[in-house]
Short mmCIF file of C-alpha atoms in Angstrom, two decimals:
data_model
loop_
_atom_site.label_atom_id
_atom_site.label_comp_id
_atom_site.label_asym_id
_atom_site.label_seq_id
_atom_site.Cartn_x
_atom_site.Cartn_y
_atom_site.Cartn_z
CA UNK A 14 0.00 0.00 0.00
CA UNK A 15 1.57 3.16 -1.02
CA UNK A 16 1.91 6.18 1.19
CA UNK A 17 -0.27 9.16 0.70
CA UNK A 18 2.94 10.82 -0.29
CA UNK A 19 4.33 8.47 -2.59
CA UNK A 20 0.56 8.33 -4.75
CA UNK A 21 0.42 12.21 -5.10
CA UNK A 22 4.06 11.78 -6.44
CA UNK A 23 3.30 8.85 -9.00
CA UNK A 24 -0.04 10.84 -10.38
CA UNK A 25 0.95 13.74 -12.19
CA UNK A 26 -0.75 16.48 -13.32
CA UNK A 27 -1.01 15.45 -17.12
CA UNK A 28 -2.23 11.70 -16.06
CA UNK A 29 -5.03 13.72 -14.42
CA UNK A 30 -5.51 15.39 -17.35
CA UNK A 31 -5.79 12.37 -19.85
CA UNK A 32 -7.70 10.85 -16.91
CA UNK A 33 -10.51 13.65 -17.32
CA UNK A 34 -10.37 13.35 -21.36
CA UNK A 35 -10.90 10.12 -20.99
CA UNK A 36 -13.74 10.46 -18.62
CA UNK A 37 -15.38 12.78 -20.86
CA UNK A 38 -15.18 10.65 -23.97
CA UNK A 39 -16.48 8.14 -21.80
CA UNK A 40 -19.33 10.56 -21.29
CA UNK A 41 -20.10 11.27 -25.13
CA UNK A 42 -20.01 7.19 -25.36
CA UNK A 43 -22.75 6.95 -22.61
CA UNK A 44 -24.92 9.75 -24.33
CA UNK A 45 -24.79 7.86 -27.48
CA UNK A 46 -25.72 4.74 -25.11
CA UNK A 47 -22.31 3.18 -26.17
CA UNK A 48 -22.25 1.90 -22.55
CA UNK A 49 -19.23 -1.12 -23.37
CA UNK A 50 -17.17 1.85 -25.04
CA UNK A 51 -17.64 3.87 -22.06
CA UNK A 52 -16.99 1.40 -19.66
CA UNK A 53 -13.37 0.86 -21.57
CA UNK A 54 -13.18 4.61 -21.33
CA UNK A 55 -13.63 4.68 -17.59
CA UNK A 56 -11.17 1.82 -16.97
CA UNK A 57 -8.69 3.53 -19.06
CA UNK A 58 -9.51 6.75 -16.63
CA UNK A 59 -8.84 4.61 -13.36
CA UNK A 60 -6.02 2.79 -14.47
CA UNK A 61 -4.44 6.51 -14.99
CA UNK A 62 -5.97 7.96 -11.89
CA UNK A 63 -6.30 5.57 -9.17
CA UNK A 64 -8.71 5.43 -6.22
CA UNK A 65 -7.58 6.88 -3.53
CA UNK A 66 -8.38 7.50 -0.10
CA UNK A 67 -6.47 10.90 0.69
CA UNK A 68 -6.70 12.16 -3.36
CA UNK A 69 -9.53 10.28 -4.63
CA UNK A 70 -10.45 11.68 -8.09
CA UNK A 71 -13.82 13.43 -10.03
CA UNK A 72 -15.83 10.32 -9.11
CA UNK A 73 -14.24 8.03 -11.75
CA UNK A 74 -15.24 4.97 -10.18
CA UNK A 75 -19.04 6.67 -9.13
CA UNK A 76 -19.40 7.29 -12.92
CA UNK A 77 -18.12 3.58 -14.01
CA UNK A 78 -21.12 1.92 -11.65
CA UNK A 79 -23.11 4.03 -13.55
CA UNK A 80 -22.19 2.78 -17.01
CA UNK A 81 -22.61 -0.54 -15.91
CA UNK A 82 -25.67 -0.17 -14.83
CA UNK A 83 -26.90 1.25 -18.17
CA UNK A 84 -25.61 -1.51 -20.06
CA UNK A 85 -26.96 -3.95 -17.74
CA UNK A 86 -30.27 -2.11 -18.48
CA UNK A 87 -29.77 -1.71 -22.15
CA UNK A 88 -28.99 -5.88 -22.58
CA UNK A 89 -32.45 -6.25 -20.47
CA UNK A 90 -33.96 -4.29 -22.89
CA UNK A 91 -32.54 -5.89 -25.69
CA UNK A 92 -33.55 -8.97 -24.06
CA UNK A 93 -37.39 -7.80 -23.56
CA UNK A 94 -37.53 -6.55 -27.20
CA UNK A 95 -36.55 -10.20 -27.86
CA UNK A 96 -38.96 -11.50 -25.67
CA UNK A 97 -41.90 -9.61 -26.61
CA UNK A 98 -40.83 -10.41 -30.40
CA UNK A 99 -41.10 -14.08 -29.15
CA UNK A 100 -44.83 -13.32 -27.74
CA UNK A 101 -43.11 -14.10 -24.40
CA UNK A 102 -45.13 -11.13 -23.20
CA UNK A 103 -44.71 -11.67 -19.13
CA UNK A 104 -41.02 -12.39 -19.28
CA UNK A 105 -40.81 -9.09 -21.93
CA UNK A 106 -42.67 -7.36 -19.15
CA UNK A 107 -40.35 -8.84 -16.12
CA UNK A 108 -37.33 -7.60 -18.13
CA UNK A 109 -38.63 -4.22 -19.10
CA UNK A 110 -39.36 -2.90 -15.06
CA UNK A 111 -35.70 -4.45 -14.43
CA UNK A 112 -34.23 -2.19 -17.13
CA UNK A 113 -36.29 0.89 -16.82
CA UNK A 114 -34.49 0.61 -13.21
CA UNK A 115 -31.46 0.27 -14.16
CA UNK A 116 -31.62 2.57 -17.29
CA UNK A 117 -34.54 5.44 -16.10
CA UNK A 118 -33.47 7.88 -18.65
CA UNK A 119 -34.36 5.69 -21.86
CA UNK A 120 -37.95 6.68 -22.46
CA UNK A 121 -38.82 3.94 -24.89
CA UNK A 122 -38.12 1.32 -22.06
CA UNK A 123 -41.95 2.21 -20.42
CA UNK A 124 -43.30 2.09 -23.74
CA UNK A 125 -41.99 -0.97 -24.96
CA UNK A 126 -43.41 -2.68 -21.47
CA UNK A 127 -46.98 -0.91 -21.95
CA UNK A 128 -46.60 -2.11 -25.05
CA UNK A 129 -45.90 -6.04 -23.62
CA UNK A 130 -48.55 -5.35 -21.21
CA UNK A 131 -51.20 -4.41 -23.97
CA UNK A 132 -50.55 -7.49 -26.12
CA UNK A 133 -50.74 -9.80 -22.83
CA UNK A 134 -54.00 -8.29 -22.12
CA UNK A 135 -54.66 -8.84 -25.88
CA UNK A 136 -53.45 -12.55 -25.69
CA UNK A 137 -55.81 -13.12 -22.75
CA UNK A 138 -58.93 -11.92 -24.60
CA UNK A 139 -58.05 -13.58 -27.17
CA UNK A 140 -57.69 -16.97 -25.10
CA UNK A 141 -61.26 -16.27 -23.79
CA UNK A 142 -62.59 -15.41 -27.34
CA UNK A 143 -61.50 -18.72 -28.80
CA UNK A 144 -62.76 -20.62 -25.73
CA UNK A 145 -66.03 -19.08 -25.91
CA UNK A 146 -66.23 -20.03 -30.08
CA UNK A 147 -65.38 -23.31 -28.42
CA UNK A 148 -68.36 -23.74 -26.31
CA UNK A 149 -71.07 -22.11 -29.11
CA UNK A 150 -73.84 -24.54 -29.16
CA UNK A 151 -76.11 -24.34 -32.34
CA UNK A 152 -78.19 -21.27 -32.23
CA UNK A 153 -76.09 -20.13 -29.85
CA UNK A 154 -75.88 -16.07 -30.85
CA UNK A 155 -74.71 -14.77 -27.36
CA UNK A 156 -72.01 -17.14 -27.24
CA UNK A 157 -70.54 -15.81 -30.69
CA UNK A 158 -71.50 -12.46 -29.60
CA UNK A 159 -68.96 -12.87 -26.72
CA UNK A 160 -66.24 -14.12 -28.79
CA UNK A 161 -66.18 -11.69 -31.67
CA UNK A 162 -66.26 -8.77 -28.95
CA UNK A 163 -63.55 -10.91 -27.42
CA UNK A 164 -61.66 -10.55 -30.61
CA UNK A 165 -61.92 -7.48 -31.16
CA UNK A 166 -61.20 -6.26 -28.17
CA UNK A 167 -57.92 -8.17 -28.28
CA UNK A 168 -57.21 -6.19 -31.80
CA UNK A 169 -57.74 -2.72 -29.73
CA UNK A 170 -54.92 -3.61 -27.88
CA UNK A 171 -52.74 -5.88 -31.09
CA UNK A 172 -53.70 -5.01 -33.88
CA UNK A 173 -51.30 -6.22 -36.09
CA UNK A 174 -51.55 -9.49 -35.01
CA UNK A 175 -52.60 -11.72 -38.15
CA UNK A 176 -53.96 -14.62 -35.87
CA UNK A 177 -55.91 -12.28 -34.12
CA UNK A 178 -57.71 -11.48 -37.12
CA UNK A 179 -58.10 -14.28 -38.74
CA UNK A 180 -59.54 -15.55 -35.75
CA UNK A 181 -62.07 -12.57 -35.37
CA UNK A 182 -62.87 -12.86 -39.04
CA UNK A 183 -63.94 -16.73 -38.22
CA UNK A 184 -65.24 -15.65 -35.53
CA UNK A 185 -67.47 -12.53 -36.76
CA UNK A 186 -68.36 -15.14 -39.94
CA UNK A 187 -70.03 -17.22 -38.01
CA UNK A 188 -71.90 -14.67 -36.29
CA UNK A 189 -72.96 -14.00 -39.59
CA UNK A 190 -73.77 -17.23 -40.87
CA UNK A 191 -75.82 -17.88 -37.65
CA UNK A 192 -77.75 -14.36 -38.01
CA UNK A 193 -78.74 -15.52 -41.69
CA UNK A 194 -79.82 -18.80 -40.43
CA UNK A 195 -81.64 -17.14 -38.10
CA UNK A 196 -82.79 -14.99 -40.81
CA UNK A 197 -83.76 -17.61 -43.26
CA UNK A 198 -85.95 -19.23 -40.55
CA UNK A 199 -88.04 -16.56 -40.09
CA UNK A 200 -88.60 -16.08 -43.97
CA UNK A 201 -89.66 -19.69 -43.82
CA UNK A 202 -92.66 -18.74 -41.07
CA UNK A 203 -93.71 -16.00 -43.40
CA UNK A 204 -93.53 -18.15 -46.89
CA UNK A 205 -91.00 -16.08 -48.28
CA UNK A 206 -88.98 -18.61 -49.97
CA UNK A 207 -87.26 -17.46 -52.13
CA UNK A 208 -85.56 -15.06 -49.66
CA UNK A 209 -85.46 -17.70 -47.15
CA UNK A 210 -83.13 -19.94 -49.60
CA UNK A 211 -80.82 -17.26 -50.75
CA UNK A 212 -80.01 -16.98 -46.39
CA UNK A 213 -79.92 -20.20 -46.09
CA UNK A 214 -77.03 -20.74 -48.65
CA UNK A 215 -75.54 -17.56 -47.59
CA UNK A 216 -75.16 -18.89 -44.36
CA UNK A 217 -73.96 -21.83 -45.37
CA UNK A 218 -71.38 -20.36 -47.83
CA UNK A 219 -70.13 -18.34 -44.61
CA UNK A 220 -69.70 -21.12 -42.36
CA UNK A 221 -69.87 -24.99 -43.74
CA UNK A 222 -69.80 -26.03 -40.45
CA UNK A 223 -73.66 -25.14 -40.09
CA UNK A 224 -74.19 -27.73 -42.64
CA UNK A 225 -76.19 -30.80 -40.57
CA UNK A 226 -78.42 -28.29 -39.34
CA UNK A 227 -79.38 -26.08 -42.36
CA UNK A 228 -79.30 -29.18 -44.86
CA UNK A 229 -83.20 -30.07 -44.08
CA UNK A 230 -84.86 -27.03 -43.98
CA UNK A 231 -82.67 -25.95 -47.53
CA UNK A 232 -83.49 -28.58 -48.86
CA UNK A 233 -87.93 -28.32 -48.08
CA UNK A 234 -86.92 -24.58 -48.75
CA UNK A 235 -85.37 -26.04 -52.34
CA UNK A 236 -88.53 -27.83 -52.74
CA UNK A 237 -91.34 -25.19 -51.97
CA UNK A 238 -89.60 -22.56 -54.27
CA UNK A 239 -89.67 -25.45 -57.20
CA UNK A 240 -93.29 -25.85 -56.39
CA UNK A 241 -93.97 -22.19 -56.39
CA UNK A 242 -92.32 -22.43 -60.01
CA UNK A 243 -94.40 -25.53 -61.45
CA UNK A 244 -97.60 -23.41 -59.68
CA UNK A 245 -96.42 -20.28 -61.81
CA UNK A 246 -96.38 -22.59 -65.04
CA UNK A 247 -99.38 -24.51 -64.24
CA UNK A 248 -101.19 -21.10 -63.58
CA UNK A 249 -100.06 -20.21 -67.32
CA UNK A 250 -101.38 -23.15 -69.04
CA UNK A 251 -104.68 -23.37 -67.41
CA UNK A 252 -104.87 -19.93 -69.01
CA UNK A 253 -104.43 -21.35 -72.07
CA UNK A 254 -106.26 -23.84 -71.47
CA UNK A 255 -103.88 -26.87 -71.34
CA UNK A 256 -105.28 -28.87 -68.78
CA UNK A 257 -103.60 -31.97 -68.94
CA UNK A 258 -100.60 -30.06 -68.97
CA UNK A 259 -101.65 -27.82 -66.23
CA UNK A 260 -102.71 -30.92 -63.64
CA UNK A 261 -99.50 -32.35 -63.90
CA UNK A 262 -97.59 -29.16 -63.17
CA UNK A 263 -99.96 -28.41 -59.93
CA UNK A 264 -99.16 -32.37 -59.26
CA UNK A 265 -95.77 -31.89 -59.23
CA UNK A 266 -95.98 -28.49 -56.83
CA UNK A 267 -97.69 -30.75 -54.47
CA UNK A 268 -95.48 -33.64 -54.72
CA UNK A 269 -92.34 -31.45 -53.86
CA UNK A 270 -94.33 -29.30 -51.17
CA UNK A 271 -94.83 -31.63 -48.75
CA UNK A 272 -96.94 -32.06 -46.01
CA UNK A 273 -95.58 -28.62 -44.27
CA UNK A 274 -96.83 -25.01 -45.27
CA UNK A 275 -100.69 -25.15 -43.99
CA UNK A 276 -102.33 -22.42 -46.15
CA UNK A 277 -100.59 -22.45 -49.20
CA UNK A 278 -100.11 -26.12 -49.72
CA UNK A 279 -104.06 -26.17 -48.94
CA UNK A 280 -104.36 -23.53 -51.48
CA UNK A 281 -101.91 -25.46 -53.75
CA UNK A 282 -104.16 -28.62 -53.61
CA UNK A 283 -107.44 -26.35 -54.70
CA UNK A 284 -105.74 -25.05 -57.37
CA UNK A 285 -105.37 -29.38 -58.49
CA UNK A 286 -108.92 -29.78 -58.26
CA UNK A 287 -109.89 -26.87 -59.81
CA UNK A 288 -107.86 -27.84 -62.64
CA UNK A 289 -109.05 -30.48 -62.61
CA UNK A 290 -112.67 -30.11 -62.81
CA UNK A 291 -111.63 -26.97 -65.46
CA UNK A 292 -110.77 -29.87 -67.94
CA UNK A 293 -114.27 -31.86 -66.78
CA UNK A 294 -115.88 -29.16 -67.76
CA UNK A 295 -113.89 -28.16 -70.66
CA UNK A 296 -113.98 -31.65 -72.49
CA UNK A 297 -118.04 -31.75 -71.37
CA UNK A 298 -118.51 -28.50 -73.21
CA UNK A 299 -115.90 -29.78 -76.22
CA UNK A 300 -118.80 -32.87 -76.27
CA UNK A 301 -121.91 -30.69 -76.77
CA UNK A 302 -120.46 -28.55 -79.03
CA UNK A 303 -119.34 -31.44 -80.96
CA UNK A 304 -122.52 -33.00 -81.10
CA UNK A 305 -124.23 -29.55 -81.35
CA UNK A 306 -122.38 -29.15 -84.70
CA UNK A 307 -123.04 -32.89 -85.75
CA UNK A 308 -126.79 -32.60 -85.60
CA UNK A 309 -126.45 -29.35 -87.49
CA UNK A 310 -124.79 -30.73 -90.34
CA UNK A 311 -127.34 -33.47 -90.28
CA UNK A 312 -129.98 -31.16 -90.37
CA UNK A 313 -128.27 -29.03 -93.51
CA UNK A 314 -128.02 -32.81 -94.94
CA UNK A 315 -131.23 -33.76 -94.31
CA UNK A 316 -132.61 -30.33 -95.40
CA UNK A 317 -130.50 -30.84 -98.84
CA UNK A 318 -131.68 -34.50 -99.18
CA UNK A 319 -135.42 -33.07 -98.94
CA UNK A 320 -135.28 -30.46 -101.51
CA UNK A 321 -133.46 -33.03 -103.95
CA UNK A 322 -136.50 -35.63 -103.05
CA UNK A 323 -139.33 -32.89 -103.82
CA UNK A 324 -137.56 -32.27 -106.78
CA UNK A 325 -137.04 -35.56 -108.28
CA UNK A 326 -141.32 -36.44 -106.64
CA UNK A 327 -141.98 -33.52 -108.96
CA UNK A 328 -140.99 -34.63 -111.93
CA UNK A 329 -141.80 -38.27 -111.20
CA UNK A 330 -138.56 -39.46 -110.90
CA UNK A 331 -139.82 -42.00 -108.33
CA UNK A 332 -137.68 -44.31 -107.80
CA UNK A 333 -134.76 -41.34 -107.42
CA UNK A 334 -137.21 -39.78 -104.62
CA UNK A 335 -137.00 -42.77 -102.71
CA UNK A 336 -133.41 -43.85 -102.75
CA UNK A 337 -132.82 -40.44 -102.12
CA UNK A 338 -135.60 -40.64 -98.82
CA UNK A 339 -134.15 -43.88 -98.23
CA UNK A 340 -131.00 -42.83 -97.84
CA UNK A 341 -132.12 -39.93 -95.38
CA UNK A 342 -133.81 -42.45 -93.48
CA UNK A 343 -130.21 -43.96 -92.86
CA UNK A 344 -128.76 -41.05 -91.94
CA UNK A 345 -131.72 -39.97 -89.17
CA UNK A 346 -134.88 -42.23 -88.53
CA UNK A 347 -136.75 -40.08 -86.74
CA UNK A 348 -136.83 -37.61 -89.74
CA UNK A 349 -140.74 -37.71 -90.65
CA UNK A 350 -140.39 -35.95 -93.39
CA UNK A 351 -138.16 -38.45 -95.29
CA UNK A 352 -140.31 -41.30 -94.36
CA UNK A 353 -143.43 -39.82 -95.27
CA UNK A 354 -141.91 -39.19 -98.59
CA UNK A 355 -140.81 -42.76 -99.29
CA UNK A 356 -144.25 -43.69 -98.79
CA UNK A 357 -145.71 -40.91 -101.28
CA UNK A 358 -142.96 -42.15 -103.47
CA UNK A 359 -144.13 -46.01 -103.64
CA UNK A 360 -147.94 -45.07 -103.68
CA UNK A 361 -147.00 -42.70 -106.14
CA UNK A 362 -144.80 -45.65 -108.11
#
């Protein structure tokens, strides 16, 4: 141990002074944060200028604990910044309030931690949102409600995260799909069918997994608005009167409704029998008409036949009169006139 005497001796006025350049370069390094640099700086400094207790120097040592500490503190933050990269969020938060401690001055320290603390908060939502999507039972709205709010709630506090929101896209699909469900069930109760089909495959094209329990009521939905269809073309050739065609098209409808849909299916099967009794009376009518015109061509015959008779009785062809009355006869033997003139005929003869 030197003397007090003997140290003032060995450190001389220009080792102090290359001592305190030294110091102050170390200073420049530690406002850059170039704490390692520093630290070399500052050993330099005290291998020059020596603690001592009677001379002691301008806190060479004091300053050195100081640059270790920020270095410790910048590696932790290097460390967290790893961390947090990692999603290790806790440790990344654990490390951060160890640096900002050992490095207070560094103002992104606190905001990299608040920024670890959001996305743990985020993580935990989003471990609750997935859990609820877990438990969703069909029809199960509230459920989904819960985990898309989850979601995005979680993407307040991350929202760059790309599983986040994927997730909440899933999850805010579903919601979707089960609203349009919901939707096309309701259409159903009203008869709208057509709408109620277009939400049905809607929903299904948003979520597949809703398949088993949309697949029945598509498919009767499928059916009714094919019906609906076949009514619209049976409708059109009863107007036209095609009534074969027009009872099998209102046959069909019924066929492919069902036995659901009260009212309409009841008004679907009077619309068959109406039909139906449409072409009774239409081939009834067709009958008498027919027959109408038949007698009155027999008439015109007979009417023709009877002028030629009185004609040919006139000027005693006889025997023309009655194979010309003979042959009305044939054609209508109730025609008195014609028999009565077959018998003038022979007397006649």
């Amino acid at each position: 141990v030197r003397s007090a005497v003997g140290f003032k001796a060995q450190v001389t006025a220009q080792t102090k002074a290359e001592a305190m350049q030294l110091k102050e370069k170390a200073a420049a390094e530690s406002e850059a944060d170039n704490f390692e640099v520093a630290l070399e700086y500052l050993d330099a400094a005290l291998t020059l200028w020596p603690d001592h207790p009677v001379d002691g120097n301008p806190k060479f040592r004091e300053a050195r604990a100081i640059a270790q500490q920020r270095l410790d503190g910048q590696k932790l933050f290097v460390k967290a910044k790893q961390l947090s990269a990692a999603r290790e969020f806790a440790d990344a938060i654990e490390a951060c309030s160890k640096a900002a401690e050992l490095w207070p001055e560094n103002e992104a320290i606190p905001v990299a931690q608040k920024s670890a603390e959001d996305k743990l908060a985020a993580e935990q939502l989003a471990s609750k949102a997935e859990q609820a999507l877990i438990e969703v039972v069909e029809g199960d709205e509230t459920g989904l409600k819960r985990s898309v709010h989850g979601y995005r709630e979680a993407l307040k506090l991350d929202p760059n995260h790309v599983p986040f929101q994927d997730a909440c896209a899933q999850a805010e699909q579903k919601l979707r799909a089960s609203e349009l469900y919901q939707q096309a069930t309701e259409e159903m109760d009203r008869a709208e069918y057509p709408a109620a089909l277009n939400s049905f495959s809607a929903a299904l094209l948003l979520d597949s997994e809703l398949g088993p329990q949309v697949q029945a009521p598509k498919e009767d939905c499928e059916n009714k608005v094919a019906a609906l269809q076949l009514v619209s073309q049976g409708d059109l050739q009863l107007e036209h009167e095609q009534f074969d065609p027009a009872v099998a098209s209102y046959t069909e409808a019924l066929e492919l409704w069902g036995g659901t849909g009260g009212r309409q299916r009841d008004e679907l099967a009077q619309k068959l029998l109406d039909a139906e009794e449409a072409k009774v009376q239409f081939e009834r009518h067709a009958a008498a008409a027919a027959a109408e015109a038949a007698a009155q061509a027999l008439l015109a015959k007979l009417n023709e036949m009877r002028s030629v008779a009185e004609a040919q009785l006139a000027s005693r062809d006889l025997d023309a009169c009655i194979s010309t009355c003979s042959a009305a006869l044939a054609l209508d033997l109730e025609e008195n006139y014609t028999a009565r003139g077959v018998l003038v005929a022979v007397k006649e003869k």
